[in-house]
Amino acid sequence: MSTRIGITGAAGRMGRNLMLAVGEHTDASLGAALERQDNPFIGHDAGELAGSGRMGVALQDDVDSALQGLDALIDFTAPEATARHADLCARAGVPLVVGTTGLDTAHLDALQKAAATIPLVYAANYSAGVTLALRLIADAARALGDDYDVEIIEAHHRHKVDAPSGTALRMGEVVAETLGRDLARDAVYGREGQTGVRDSRTIGFETIRGGDIVGEHTVMFAGLGERIEITHRASSRMTFARGALRAALWAVTQPPGLYDMEDVLGLKRSG
Ligand code: NAD
């Protein structure tokens, strides 16, 4: 039997790609397409948004009642909405996959709380390539140590509302965890004016916003006489959508808990 997937933020850039990903997967079916009450497509067939054929599911706004007919929910919306959806999923006992970035401590607490009751996957990036890049970044930081300066450069489309990207921050956290640093203290966001010489403990972030760039990240390890760059470039949102769907199909088989994409891909290493 196919797994019934609900999608919140269905009219958004990721929502439309998620519906296409569900449509192309033999083990999944679209159980609900959800949006804000004021969305002009409410009542229209989801296929109109996805740019595919008719899907037989109308866009609607009632997450609570939709959850009764779902096996899993995928949420790429906005932080406040995501926290609310986590609470509703926990009450309904429906596994949740969260892709929303820009979450603050209160939002993350809401996810943690829901994960006591349901399987909940949260990743700042659902592509297999970025998940692997995080491993490579940890290996590079471990091998190069404090002698190499770490700078993280990311680029996204003009509509993105948070900066640096959740993926860039996750990359910074991986470097900080590996080198025993604290991102809250050691991160430097953009530079301007009389900055003084570079403090070797800092992890620098540079943000580029423009056009239709889907998502690009480079972590640069700059030493004396050489530098190493680990770069990931996403050219289609379908890579995130397929990864999030894979996470949802995995989550429905798991006990309650907070998971990430490494868990989904079976990449977690002990110690
Ligand atoms: P978008 O603005 O195109 O879509 C977001 C959708 O969510 C909109 O249609 C909006 O109406 C809806 N929404 C907002 N608040 C809502 C609410 N209260 N209730 C119901 N629906 C609501 O944005 P996007 O480009 O699709 O990105 C969405 C989020 O996903 C962002 O946080 C982005 O950074 C993140 N993202 C994550 C990944 C990943 O792999 N984790 C990849 C791409 C984007």
PDB file of C-alpha atoms and ligand atoms in Angstrom:
ATOM      1  CA  MET A   1       0.000   0.000   0.000  1.00  0.00           C
ATOM      2  CA  SER A   2       1.346   3.436  -0.842  1.00  0.00           C
ATOM      3  CA  THR A   3       2.355   5.845   1.905  1.00  0.00           C
ATOM      4  CA  ARG A   4       0.012   8.838   2.074  1.00  0.00           C
ATOM      5  CA  ILE A   5       2.090  12.012   2.195  1.00  0.00           C
ATOM      6  CA  GLY A   6       0.792  15.458   3.135  1.00  0.00           C
ATOM      7  CA  ILE A   7       2.623  18.603   2.059  1.00  0.00           C
ATOM      8  CA  THR A   8       2.353  21.957   3.820  1.00  0.00           C
ATOM      9  CA  GLY A   9       3.446  25.055   1.925  1.00  0.00           C
ATOM     10  CA  ALA A  10       2.272  23.169  -1.175  1.00  0.00           C
ATOM     11  CA  ALA A  11       2.090  26.314  -3.315  1.00  0.00           C
ATOM     12  CA  GLY A  12       5.671  27.316  -2.480  1.00  0.00           C
ATOM     13  CA  ARG A  13       8.805  26.643  -4.532  1.00  0.00           C
ATOM     14  CA  MET A  14       9.629  23.511  -2.537  1.00  0.00           C
ATOM     15  CA  GLY A  15       5.980  22.480  -2.112  1.00  0.00           C
ATOM     16  CA  ARG A  16       5.480  22.251  -5.880  1.00  0.00           C
ATOM     17  CA  ASN A  17       8.642  20.159  -6.276  1.00  0.00           C
ATOM     18  CA  LEU A  18       7.604  17.929  -3.359  1.00  0.00           C
ATOM     19  CA  MET A  19       4.281  17.195  -5.034  1.00  0.00           C
ATOM     20  CA  LEU A  20       6.119  16.247  -8.250  1.00  0.00           C
ATOM     21  CA  ALA A  21       8.451  13.977  -6.249  1.00  0.00           C
ATOM     22  CA  VAL A  22       5.465  12.249  -4.633  1.00  0.00           C
ATOM     23  CA  GLY A  23       3.803  11.912  -8.048  1.00  0.00           C
ATOM     24  CA  GLU A  24       6.826  10.142  -9.568  1.00  0.00           C
ATOM     25  CA  HIS A  25       7.324   7.692  -6.651  1.00  0.00           C
ATOM     26  CA  THR A  26       5.616   4.319  -6.849  1.00  0.00           C
ATOM     27  CA  ASP A  27       5.420   3.837  -3.047  1.00  0.00           C
ATOM     28  CA  ALA A  28       3.930   7.250  -2.212  1.00  0.00           C
ATOM     29  CA  SER A  29       0.692   9.068  -2.907  1.00  0.00           C
ATOM     30  CA  LEU A  30      -0.390  12.637  -2.249  1.00  0.00           C
ATOM     31  CA  GLY A  31      -2.732  12.550   0.761  1.00  0.00           C
ATOM     32  CA  ALA A  32      -3.130  16.299   1.234  1.00  0.00           C
ATOM     33  CA  ALA A  33      -1.839  19.573  -0.206  1.00  0.00           C
ATOM     34  CA  LEU A  34      -1.983  22.337   2.408  1.00  0.00           C
ATOM     35  CA  GLU A  35      -1.512  26.097   2.285  1.00  0.00           C
ATOM     36  CA  ARG A  36      -2.428  29.256   4.149  1.00  0.00           C
ATOM     37  CA  GLN A  37      -6.083  30.203   4.218  1.00  0.00           C
ATOM     38  CA  ASP A  38      -5.486  33.256   1.988  1.00  0.00           C
ATOM     39  CA  ASN A  39      -3.718  31.353  -0.797  1.00  0.00           C
ATOM     40  CA  PRO A  40      -5.505  32.041  -4.124  1.00  0.00           C
ATOM     41  CA  PHE A  41      -5.179  28.370  -5.178  1.00  0.00           C
ATOM     42  CA  ILE A  42      -7.255  27.002  -2.261  1.00  0.00           C
ATOM     43  CA  GLY A  43      -9.814  24.597  -3.798  1.00  0.00           C
ATOM     44  CA  HIS A  44      -7.767  24.094  -6.978  1.00  0.00           C
ATOM     45  CA  ASP A  45      -6.314  20.709  -7.942  1.00  0.00           C
ATOM     46  CA  ALA A  46      -2.715  20.230  -6.692  1.00  0.00           C
ATOM     47  CA  GLY A  47      -1.632  19.289 -10.226  1.00  0.00           C
ATOM     48  CA  GLU A  48      -2.229  22.915 -11.298  1.00  0.00           C
ATOM     49  CA  LEU A  49       0.498  24.020  -8.868  1.00  0.00           C
ATOM     50  CA  ALA A  50       2.898  21.182  -9.605  1.00  0.00           C
ATOM     51  CA  GLY A  51       2.538  21.781 -13.340  1.00  0.00           C
ATOM     52  CA  SER A  52       1.660  18.116 -13.794  1.00  0.00           C
ATOM     53  CA  GLY A  53      -1.548  16.339 -14.756  1.00  0.00           C
ATOM     54  CA  ARG A  54      -4.554  16.265 -12.443  1.00  0.00           C
ATOM     55  CA  MET A  55      -3.655  14.856  -8.997  1.00  0.00           C
ATOM     56  CA  GLY A  56      -7.191  14.523  -7.621  1.00  0.00           C
ATOM     57  CA  VAL A  57      -6.279  16.385  -4.415  1.00  0.00           C
ATOM     58  CA  ALA A  58      -7.579  19.917  -3.812  1.00  0.00           C
ATOM     59  CA  LEU A  59      -5.386  22.510  -2.061  1.00  0.00           C
ATOM     60  CA  GLN A  60      -6.852  23.172   1.392  1.00  0.00           C
ATOM     61  CA  ASP A  61      -5.962  24.902   4.673  1.00  0.00           C
ATOM     62  CA  ASP A  62      -7.056  22.545   7.487  1.00  0.00           C
ATOM     63  CA  VAL A  63      -3.881  20.769   8.636  1.00  0.00           C
ATOM     64  CA  ASP A  64      -5.514  19.306  11.747  1.00  0.00           C
ATOM     65  CA  SER A  65      -8.242  17.378   9.914  1.00  0.00           C
ATOM     66  CA  ALA A  66      -5.950  16.465   6.983  1.00  0.00           C
ATOM     67  CA  LEU A  67      -3.574  14.728   9.409  1.00  0.00           C
ATOM     68  CA  GLN A  68      -6.252  12.107  10.154  1.00  0.00           C
ATOM     69  CA  GLY A  69      -5.765  10.672   6.665  1.00  0.00           C
ATOM     70  CA  LEU A  70      -1.951  10.888   6.440  1.00  0.00           C
ATOM     71  CA  ASP A  71       0.977   8.545   7.090  1.00  0.00           C
ATOM     72  CA  ALA A  72       3.534  11.416   7.096  1.00  0.00           C
ATOM     73  CA  LEU A  73       3.714  15.188   6.638  1.00  0.00           C
ATOM     74  CA  ILE A  74       6.478  17.098   4.836  1.00  0.00           C
ATOM     75  CA  ASP A  75       6.806  20.738   5.877  1.00  0.00           C
ATOM     76  CA  PHE A  76       8.836  23.373   3.996  1.00  0.00           C
ATOM     77  CA  THR A  77       7.082  26.567   5.109  1.00  0.00           C
ATOM     78  CA  ALA A  78       8.203  29.215   7.630  1.00  0.00           C
ATOM     79  CA  PRO A  79       9.473  28.884  11.236  1.00  0.00           C
ATOM     80  CA  GLU A  80       6.243  29.767  13.121  1.00  0.00           C
ATOM     81  CA  ALA A  81       4.147  27.513  10.882  1.00  0.00           C
ATOM     82  CA  THR A  82       6.645  24.657  11.218  1.00  0.00           C
ATOM     83  CA  ALA A  83       6.561  24.826  15.036  1.00  0.00           C
ATOM     84  CA  ARG A  84       2.745  24.722  14.945  1.00  0.00           C
ATOM     85  CA  HIS A  85       2.697  21.832  12.473  1.00  0.00           C
ATOM     86  CA  ALA A  86       5.128  19.875  14.703  1.00  0.00           C
ATOM     87  CA  ASP A  87       2.713  20.229  17.598  1.00  0.00           C
ATOM     88  CA  LEU A  88      -0.267  19.137  15.452  1.00  0.00           C
ATOM     89  CA  CYS A  89       1.671  16.105  14.097  1.00  0.00           C
ATOM     90  CA  ALA A  90       2.642  15.047  17.632  1.00  0.00           C
ATOM     91  CA  ARG A  91      -1.019  15.224  18.743  1.00  0.00           C
ATOM     92  CA  ALA A  92      -2.134  13.223  15.688  1.00  0.00           C
ATOM     93  CA  GLY A  93       0.775  10.731  15.881  1.00  0.00           C
ATOM     94  CA  VAL A  94       1.887  11.509  12.305  1.00  0.00           C
ATOM     95  CA  PRO A  95       5.644  11.417  11.442  1.00  0.00           C
ATOM     96  CA  LEU A  96       7.047  14.754  10.242  1.00  0.00           C
ATOM     97  CA  VAL A  97       9.847  15.814   7.886  1.00  0.00           C
ATOM     98  CA  VAL A  98      10.911  19.449   8.321  1.00  0.00           C
ATOM     99  CA  GLY A  99      12.884  21.388   5.719  1.00  0.00           C
ATOM    100  CA  THR A 100      12.204  24.936   6.917  1.00  0.00           C
ATOM    101  CA  THR A 101      15.348  26.905   7.776  1.00  0.00           C
ATOM    102  CA  GLY A 102      15.872  29.995   9.938  1.00  0.00           C
ATOM    103  CA  LEU A 103      14.487  28.237  13.051  1.00  0.00           C
ATOM    104  CA  ASP A 104      15.366  29.861  16.401  1.00  0.00           C
ATOM    105  CA  THR A 105      15.753  28.115  19.757  1.00  0.00           C
ATOM    106  CA  ALA A 106      12.005  28.208  20.522  1.00  0.00           C
ATOM    107  CA  HIS A 107      11.193  26.608  17.152  1.00  0.00           C
ATOM    108  CA  LEU A 108      13.848  23.932  17.660  1.00  0.00           C
ATOM    109  CA  ASP A 109      12.441  23.254  21.148  1.00  0.00           C
ATOM    110  CA  ALA A 110       9.028  22.656  19.535  1.00  0.00           C
ATOM    111  CA  LEU A 111      10.587  20.081  17.180  1.00  0.00           C
ATOM    112  CA  GLN A 112      12.415  18.406  20.056  1.00  0.00           C
ATOM    113  CA  LYS A 113       9.193  18.209  22.057  1.00  0.00           C
ATOM    114  CA  ALA A 114       7.245  16.694  19.148  1.00  0.00           C
ATOM    115  CA  ALA A 115      10.052  14.163  18.561  1.00  0.00           C
ATOM    116  CA  ALA A 116       9.325  12.643  21.970  1.00  0.00           C
ATOM    117  CA  THR A 117       6.047  11.371  20.475  1.00  0.00           C
ATOM    118  CA  ILE A 118       6.698  10.945  16.723  1.00  0.00           C
ATOM    119  CA  PRO A 119       9.610  10.237  14.363  1.00  0.00           C
ATOM    120  CA  LEU A 120      10.733  13.693  13.186  1.00  0.00           C
ATOM    121  CA  VAL A 121      13.443  14.286  10.581  1.00  0.00           C
ATOM    122  CA  TYR A 122      14.995  17.749  10.471  1.00  0.00           C
ATOM    123  CA  ALA A 123      17.743  18.669   8.009  1.00  0.00           C
ATOM    124  CA  ALA A 124      18.808  22.056   6.694  1.00  0.00           C
ATOM    125  CA  ASN A 125      19.493  20.310   3.402  1.00  0.00           C
ATOM    126  CA  TYR A 126      17.935  17.111   2.045  1.00  0.00           C
ATOM    127  CA  SER A 127      20.317  16.474  -0.839  1.00  0.00           C
ATOM    128  CA  ALA A 128      22.510  13.380  -0.608  1.00  0.00           C
ATOM    129  CA  GLY A 129      25.384  15.491  -1.976  1.00  0.00           C
ATOM    130  CA  VAL A 130      25.268  17.996   0.882  1.00  0.00           C
ATOM    131  CA  THR A 131      24.920  15.213   3.438  1.00  0.00           C
ATOM    132  CA  LEU A 132      28.102  13.680   2.027  1.00  0.00           C
ATOM    133  CA  ALA A 133      29.794  17.112   1.841  1.00  0.00           C
ATOM    134  CA  LEU A 134      29.204  17.522   5.602  1.00  0.00           C
ATOM    135  CA  ARG A 135      31.194  14.321   6.156  1.00  0.00           C
ATOM    136  CA  LEU A 136      34.004  15.534   3.893  1.00  0.00           C
ATOM    137  CA  ILE A 137      34.069  18.887   5.717  1.00  0.00           C
ATOM    138  CA  ALA A 138      34.431  17.133   9.091  1.00  0.00           C
ATOM    139  CA  ASP A 139      37.259  14.980   7.694  1.00  0.00           C
ATOM    140  CA  ALA A 140      39.036  18.028   6.240  1.00  0.00           C
ATOM    141  CA  ALA A 141      38.719  20.019   9.475  1.00  0.00           C
ATOM    142  CA  ARG A 142      40.061  17.051  11.472  1.00  0.00           C
ATOM    143  CA  ALA A 143      43.035  16.606   9.141  1.00  0.00           C
ATOM    144  CA  LEU A 144      43.921  20.281   8.709  1.00  0.00           C
ATOM    145  CA  GLY A 145      43.312  21.449  12.285  1.00  0.00           C
ATOM    146  CA  ASP A 146      43.818  25.050  13.367  1.00  0.00           C
ATOM    147  CA  ASP A 147      46.491  25.926  10.779  1.00  0.00           C
ATOM    148  CA  TYR A 148      43.954  26.538   8.022  1.00  0.00           C
ATOM    149  CA  ASP A 149      41.492  29.443   8.036  1.00  0.00           C
ATOM    150  CA  VAL A 150      37.886  28.379   7.437  1.00  0.00           C
ATOM    151  CA  GLU A 151      35.569  30.528   5.319  1.00  0.00           C
ATOM    152  CA  ILE A 152      32.076  29.516   4.159  1.00  0.00           C
ATOM    153  CA  ILE A 153      30.545  31.114   1.073  1.00  0.00           C
ATOM    154  CA  GLU A 154      26.945  30.513   0.018  1.00  0.00           C
ATOM    155  CA  ALA A 155      24.760  31.765  -2.840  1.00  0.00           C
ATOM    156  CA  HIS A 156      20.962  31.550  -3.258  1.00  0.00           C
ATOM    157  CA  HIS A 157      18.118  33.041  -5.296  1.00  0.00           C
ATOM    158  CA  ARG A 158      16.765  36.549  -4.652  1.00  0.00           C
ATOM    159  CA  HIS A 159      13.635  35.287  -2.800  1.00  0.00           C
ATOM    160  CA  LYS A 160      15.462  33.590   0.090  1.00  0.00           C
ATOM    161  CA  VAL A 161      14.563  35.316   3.377  1.00  0.00           C
ATOM    162  CA  ASP A 162      17.185  34.005   5.842  1.00  0.00           C
ATOM    163  CA  ALA A 163      20.978  34.403   5.825  1.00  0.00           C
ATOM    164  CA  PRO A 164      23.368  32.724   6.040  1.00  0.00           C
ATOM    165  CA  SER A 165      21.550  29.652   4.737  1.00  0.00           C
ATOM    166  CA  GLY A 166      20.691  26.842   7.150  1.00  0.00           C
ATOM    167  CA  THR A 167      23.094  24.643   5.186  1.00  0.00           C
ATOM    168  CA  ALA A 168      25.973  27.130   5.567  1.00  0.00           C
ATOM    169  CA  LEU A 169      25.315  27.333   9.311  1.00  0.00           C
ATOM    170  CA  ARG A 170      25.234  23.535   9.547  1.00  0.00           C
ATOM    171  CA  MET A 171      28.585  23.404   7.712  1.00  0.00           C
ATOM    172  CA  GLY A 172      29.954  25.945  10.208  1.00  0.00           C
ATOM    173  CA  GLU A 173      28.657  23.866  13.124  1.00  0.00           C
ATOM    174  CA  VAL A 174      30.377  20.763  11.746  1.00  0.00           C
ATOM    175  CA  VAL A 175      33.706  22.660  11.532  1.00  0.00           C
ATOM    176  CA  ALA A 176      33.207  24.141  15.024  1.00  0.00           C
ATOM    177  CA  GLU A 177      32.299  20.760  16.568  1.00  0.00           C
ATOM    178  CA  THR A 178      35.288  19.072  14.912  1.00  0.00           C
ATOM    179  CA  LEU A 179      37.791  21.771  15.970  1.00  0.00           C
ATOM    180  CA  GLY A 180      36.378  22.318  19.476  1.00  0.00           C
ATOM    181  CA  ARG A 181      35.135  25.827  18.711  1.00  0.00           C
ATOM    182  CA  ASP A 182      31.832  27.532  19.490  1.00  0.00           C
ATOM    183  CA  LEU A 183      29.975  28.923  16.475  1.00  0.00           C
ATOM    184  CA  ALA A 184      28.025  31.407  18.630  1.00  0.00           C
ATOM    185  CA  ARG A 185      31.343  32.967  19.665  1.00  0.00           C
ATOM    186  CA  ASP A 186      33.601  32.302  16.668  1.00  0.00           C
ATOM    187  CA  ALA A 187      31.387  33.016  13.635  1.00  0.00           C
ATOM    188  CA  VAL A 188      32.005  36.237  11.687  1.00  0.00           C
ATOM    189  CA  TYR A 189      29.201  37.256   9.313  1.00  0.00           C
ATOM    190  CA  GLY A 190      30.465  39.414   6.433  1.00  0.00           C
ATOM    191  CA  ARG A 191      33.335  41.867   6.817  1.00  0.00           C
ATOM    192  CA  GLU A 192      33.541  45.595   6.232  1.00  0.00           C
ATOM    193  CA  GLY A 193      35.784  48.512   7.194  1.00  0.00           C
ATOM    194  CA  GLN A 194      38.782  48.331   9.531  1.00  0.00           C
ATOM    195  CA  THR A 195      38.447  44.697  10.566  1.00  0.00           C
ATOM    196  CA  GLY A 196      42.007  44.179  11.833  1.00  0.00           C
ATOM    197  CA  VAL A 197      43.908  40.998  10.981  1.00  0.00           C
ATOM    198  CA  ARG A 198      42.042  37.729  10.908  1.00  0.00           C
ATOM    199  CA  ASP A 199      41.604  35.966  14.261  1.00  0.00           C
ATOM    200  CA  SER A 200      42.587  32.352  13.588  1.00  0.00           C
ATOM    201  CA  ARG A 201      39.676  30.928  15.616  1.00  0.00           C
ATOM    202  CA  THR A 202      37.027  32.640  13.541  1.00  0.00           C
ATOM    203  CA  ILE A 203      34.799  30.877  10.991  1.00  0.00           C
ATOM    204  CA  GLY A 204      33.788  33.391   8.319  1.00  0.00           C
ATOM    205  CA  PHE A 205      30.478  33.469   6.422  1.00  0.00           C
ATOM    206  CA  GLU A 206      29.815  35.296   3.160  1.00  0.00           C
ATOM    207  CA  THR A 207      26.330  35.451   1.626  1.00  0.00           C
ATOM    208  CA  ILE A 208      25.387  36.083  -2.004  1.00  0.00           C
ATOM    209  CA  ARG A 209      21.744  36.605  -3.071  1.00  0.00           C
ATOM    210  CA  GLY A 210      20.616  36.923  -6.665  1.00  0.00           C
ATOM    211  CA  GLY A 211      18.528  35.705  -9.581  1.00  0.00           C
ATOM    212  CA  ASP A 212      17.438  32.079  -9.574  1.00  0.00           C
ATOM    213  CA  ILE A 213      20.480  30.390  -7.955  1.00  0.00           C
ATOM    214  CA  VAL A 214      19.073  27.194  -6.401  1.00  0.00           C
ATOM    215  CA  GLY A 215      21.840  26.845  -3.791  1.00  0.00           C
ATOM    216  CA  GLU A 216      25.646  26.826  -3.763  1.00  0.00           C
ATOM    217  CA  HIS A 217      27.989  26.280  -0.814  1.00  0.00           C
ATOM    218  CA  THR A 218      31.768  26.331  -0.572  1.00  0.00           C
ATOM    219  CA  VAL A 219      33.804  25.650   2.548  1.00  0.00           C
ATOM    220  CA  MET A 220      37.319  26.981   2.038  1.00  0.00           C
ATOM    221  CA  PHE A 221      40.263  25.808   4.146  1.00  0.00           C
ATOM    222  CA  ALA A 222      42.964  28.406   3.418  1.00  0.00           C
ATOM    223  CA  GLY A 223      46.504  27.638   4.577  1.00  0.00           C
ATOM    224  CA  LEU A 224      49.906  29.105   3.758  1.00  0.00           C
ATOM    225  CA  GLY A 225      50.762  28.129   0.192  1.00  0.00           C
ATOM    226  CA  GLU A 226      47.569  26.187  -0.562  1.00  0.00           C
ATOM    227  CA  ARG A 227      43.847  26.045  -0.065  1.00  0.00           C
ATOM    228  CA  ILE A 228      41.251  23.323  -0.286  1.00  0.00           C
ATOM    229  CA  GLU A 229      37.629  24.021  -1.248  1.00  0.00           C
ATOM    230  CA  ILE A 230      34.694  21.674  -0.807  1.00  0.00           C
ATOM    231  CA  THR A 231      31.836  22.849  -3.013  1.00  0.00           C
ATOM    232  CA  HIS A 232      28.280  21.678  -3.532  1.00  0.00           C
ATOM    233  CA  ARG A 233      26.053  23.127  -6.240  1.00  0.00           C
ATOM    234  CA  ALA A 234      22.358  22.307  -6.453  1.00  0.00           C
ATOM    235  CA  SER A 235      20.900  22.861  -9.919  1.00  0.00           C
ATOM    236  CA  SER A 236      17.331  21.680  -9.218  1.00  0.00           C
ATOM    237  CA  ARG A 237      15.031  21.770  -6.176  1.00  0.00           C
ATOM    238  CA  MET A 238      13.992  18.233  -7.091  1.00  0.00           C
ATOM    239  CA  THR A 239      17.162  16.977  -5.382  1.00  0.00           C
ATOM    240  CA  PHE A 240      15.851  18.373  -2.037  1.00  0.00           C
ATOM    241  CA  ALA A 241      12.312  17.182  -2.761  1.00  0.00           C
ATOM    242  CA  ARG A 242      13.347  13.602  -3.556  1.00  0.00           C
ATOM    243  CA  GLY A 243      15.562  13.543  -0.450  1.00  0.00           C
ATOM    244  CA  ALA A 244      12.740  14.813   1.785  1.00  0.00           C
ATOM    245  CA  LEU A 245      10.358  12.199   0.362  1.00  0.00           C
ATOM    246  CA  ARG A 246      12.966   9.510   0.991  1.00  0.00           C
ATOM    247  CA  ALA A 247      13.174  10.813   4.588  1.00  0.00           C
ATOM    248  CA  ALA A 248       9.366  10.590   4.968  1.00  0.00           C
ATOM    249  CA  LEU A 249       9.223   7.008   3.654  1.00  0.00           C
ATOM    250  CA  TRP A 250      12.032   6.113   6.076  1.00  0.00           C
ATOM    251  CA  ALA A 251      10.460   7.976   9.032  1.00  0.00           C
ATOM    252  CA  VAL A 252       7.218   5.977   8.937  1.00  0.00           C
ATOM    253  CA  THR A 253       9.229   2.850   9.866  1.00  0.00           C
ATOM    254  CA  GLN A 254      11.070   4.459  12.807  1.00  0.00           C
ATOM    255  CA  PRO A 255      10.311   4.842  16.523  1.00  0.00           C
ATOM    256  CA  PRO A 256       9.789   8.381  17.898  1.00  0.00           C
ATOM    257  CA  GLY A 257      12.936  10.526  17.908  1.00  0.00           C
ATOM    258  CA  LEU A 258      14.714  13.451  16.265  1.00  0.00           C
ATOM    259  CA  TYR A 259      16.626  12.336  13.181  1.00  0.00           C
ATOM    260  CA  ASP A 260      18.679  13.965  10.427  1.00  0.00           C
ATOM    261  CA  MET A 261      19.582  13.072   6.845  1.00  0.00           C
ATOM    262  CA  GLU A 262      22.622  11.048   7.944  1.00  0.00           C
ATOM    263  CA  ASP A 263      20.236   8.753   9.830  1.00  0.00           C
ATOM    264  CA  VAL A 264      18.035   8.462   6.743  1.00  0.00           C
ATOM    265  CA  LEU A 265      20.979   7.594   4.476  1.00  0.00           C
ATOM    266  CA  GLY A 266      22.467   5.202   7.065  1.00  0.00           C
ATOM    267  CA  LEU A 267      25.677   7.265   7.275  1.00  0.00           C
ATOM    268  CA  LYS A 268      25.842   7.767  11.054  1.00  0.00           C
ATOM    269  CA  ARG A 269      29.175   6.606  12.398  1.00  0.00           C
ATOM    270  CA  SER A 270      29.628   5.811  16.033  1.00  0.00           C
ATOM    271  CA  GLY A 271      32.188   7.806  18.018  1.00  0.00           C
TER     272      GLY A 271
HETATM  273  P1  NAD B   1       8.355  29.644  -0.499  1.00  0.00           P
HETATM  274  O1  NAD B   1       8.166  30.991   0.117  1.00  0.00           O
HETATM  275  O2  NAD B   1       8.347  29.509  -1.981  1.00  0.00           O
HETATM  276  O3  NAD B   1       7.252  28.625   0.066  1.00  0.00           O
HETATM  277  C1  NAD B   1       6.834  28.578   1.398  1.00  0.00           C
HETATM  278  C2  NAD B   1       5.352  28.263   1.402  1.00  0.00           C
HETATM  279  O4  NAD B   1       4.937  28.063   2.753  1.00  0.00           O
HETATM  280  C3  NAD B   1       4.507  29.411   0.815  1.00  0.00           C
HETATM  281  O5  NAD B   1       3.668  28.912  -0.206  1.00  0.00           O
HETATM  282  C4  NAD B   1       3.719  29.904   2.007  1.00  0.00           C
HETATM  283  O6  NAD B   1       2.394  30.333   1.673  1.00  0.00           O
HETATM  284  C5  NAD B   1       3.691  28.686   2.909  1.00  0.00           C
HETATM  285  N1  NAD B   1       3.465  29.084   4.299  1.00  0.00           N
HETATM  286  C6  NAD B   1       4.115  30.064   4.981  1.00  0.00           C
HETATM  287  N2  NAD B   1       3.574  30.182   6.197  1.00  0.00           N
HETATM  288  C7  NAD B   1       2.572  29.275   6.276  1.00  0.00           C
HETATM  289  C8  NAD B   1       1.630  28.945   7.259  1.00  0.00           C
HETATM  290  N3  NAD B   1       1.587  29.620   8.407  1.00  0.00           N
HETATM  291  N4  NAD B   1       0.769  27.939   7.020  1.00  0.00           N
HETATM  292  C9  NAD B   1       0.806  27.268   5.863  1.00  0.00           C
HETATM  293  N5  NAD B   1       1.646  27.571   4.848  1.00  0.00           N
HETATM  294  C10 NAD B   1       2.519  28.561   5.070  1.00  0.00           C
HETATM  295  O7  NAD B   1       9.715  29.095   0.118  1.00  0.00           O
HETATM  296  P2  NAD B   1      10.598  27.842  -0.385  1.00  0.00           P
HETATM  297  O8  NAD B   1      11.680  28.335  -1.283  1.00  0.00           O
HETATM  298  O9  NAD B   1       9.699  26.744  -0.843  1.00  0.00           O
HETATM  299  O10 NAD B   1      11.309  27.455   0.993  1.00  0.00           O
HETATM  300  C11 NAD B   1      10.540  27.090   2.135  1.00  0.00           C
HETATM  301  C12 NAD B   1      11.500  26.789   3.287  1.00  0.00           C
HETATM  302  O11 NAD B   1      12.277  25.620   2.966  1.00  0.00           O
HETATM  303  C13 NAD B   1      12.523  27.900   3.561  1.00  0.00           C
HETATM  304  O12 NAD B   1      12.763  27.965   4.964  1.00  0.00           O
HETATM  305  C14 NAD B   1      13.784  27.397   2.839  1.00  0.00           C
HETATM  306  O13 NAD B   1      14.979  27.927   3.375  1.00  0.00           O
HETATM  307  C15 NAD B   1      13.662  25.919   3.093  1.00  0.00           C
HETATM  308  N6  NAD B   1      14.409  25.045   2.168  1.00  0.00           N
HETATM  309  C16 NAD B   1      14.997  23.959   2.727  1.00  0.00           C
HETATM  310  C17 NAD B   1      15.648  23.045   1.922  1.00  0.00           C
HETATM  311  C18 NAD B   1      16.211  21.800   2.550  1.00  0.00           C
HETATM  312  O14 NAD B   1      16.752  20.912   1.845  1.00  0.00           O
HETATM  313  N7  NAD B   1      16.081  21.641   3.885  1.00  0.00           N
HETATM  314  C19 NAD B   1      15.727  23.253   0.535  1.00  0.00           C
HETATM  315  C20 NAD B   1      15.108  24.375  -0.007  1.00  0.00           C
HETATM  316  C21 NAD B   1      14.430  25.276   0.819  1.00  0.00           C
END
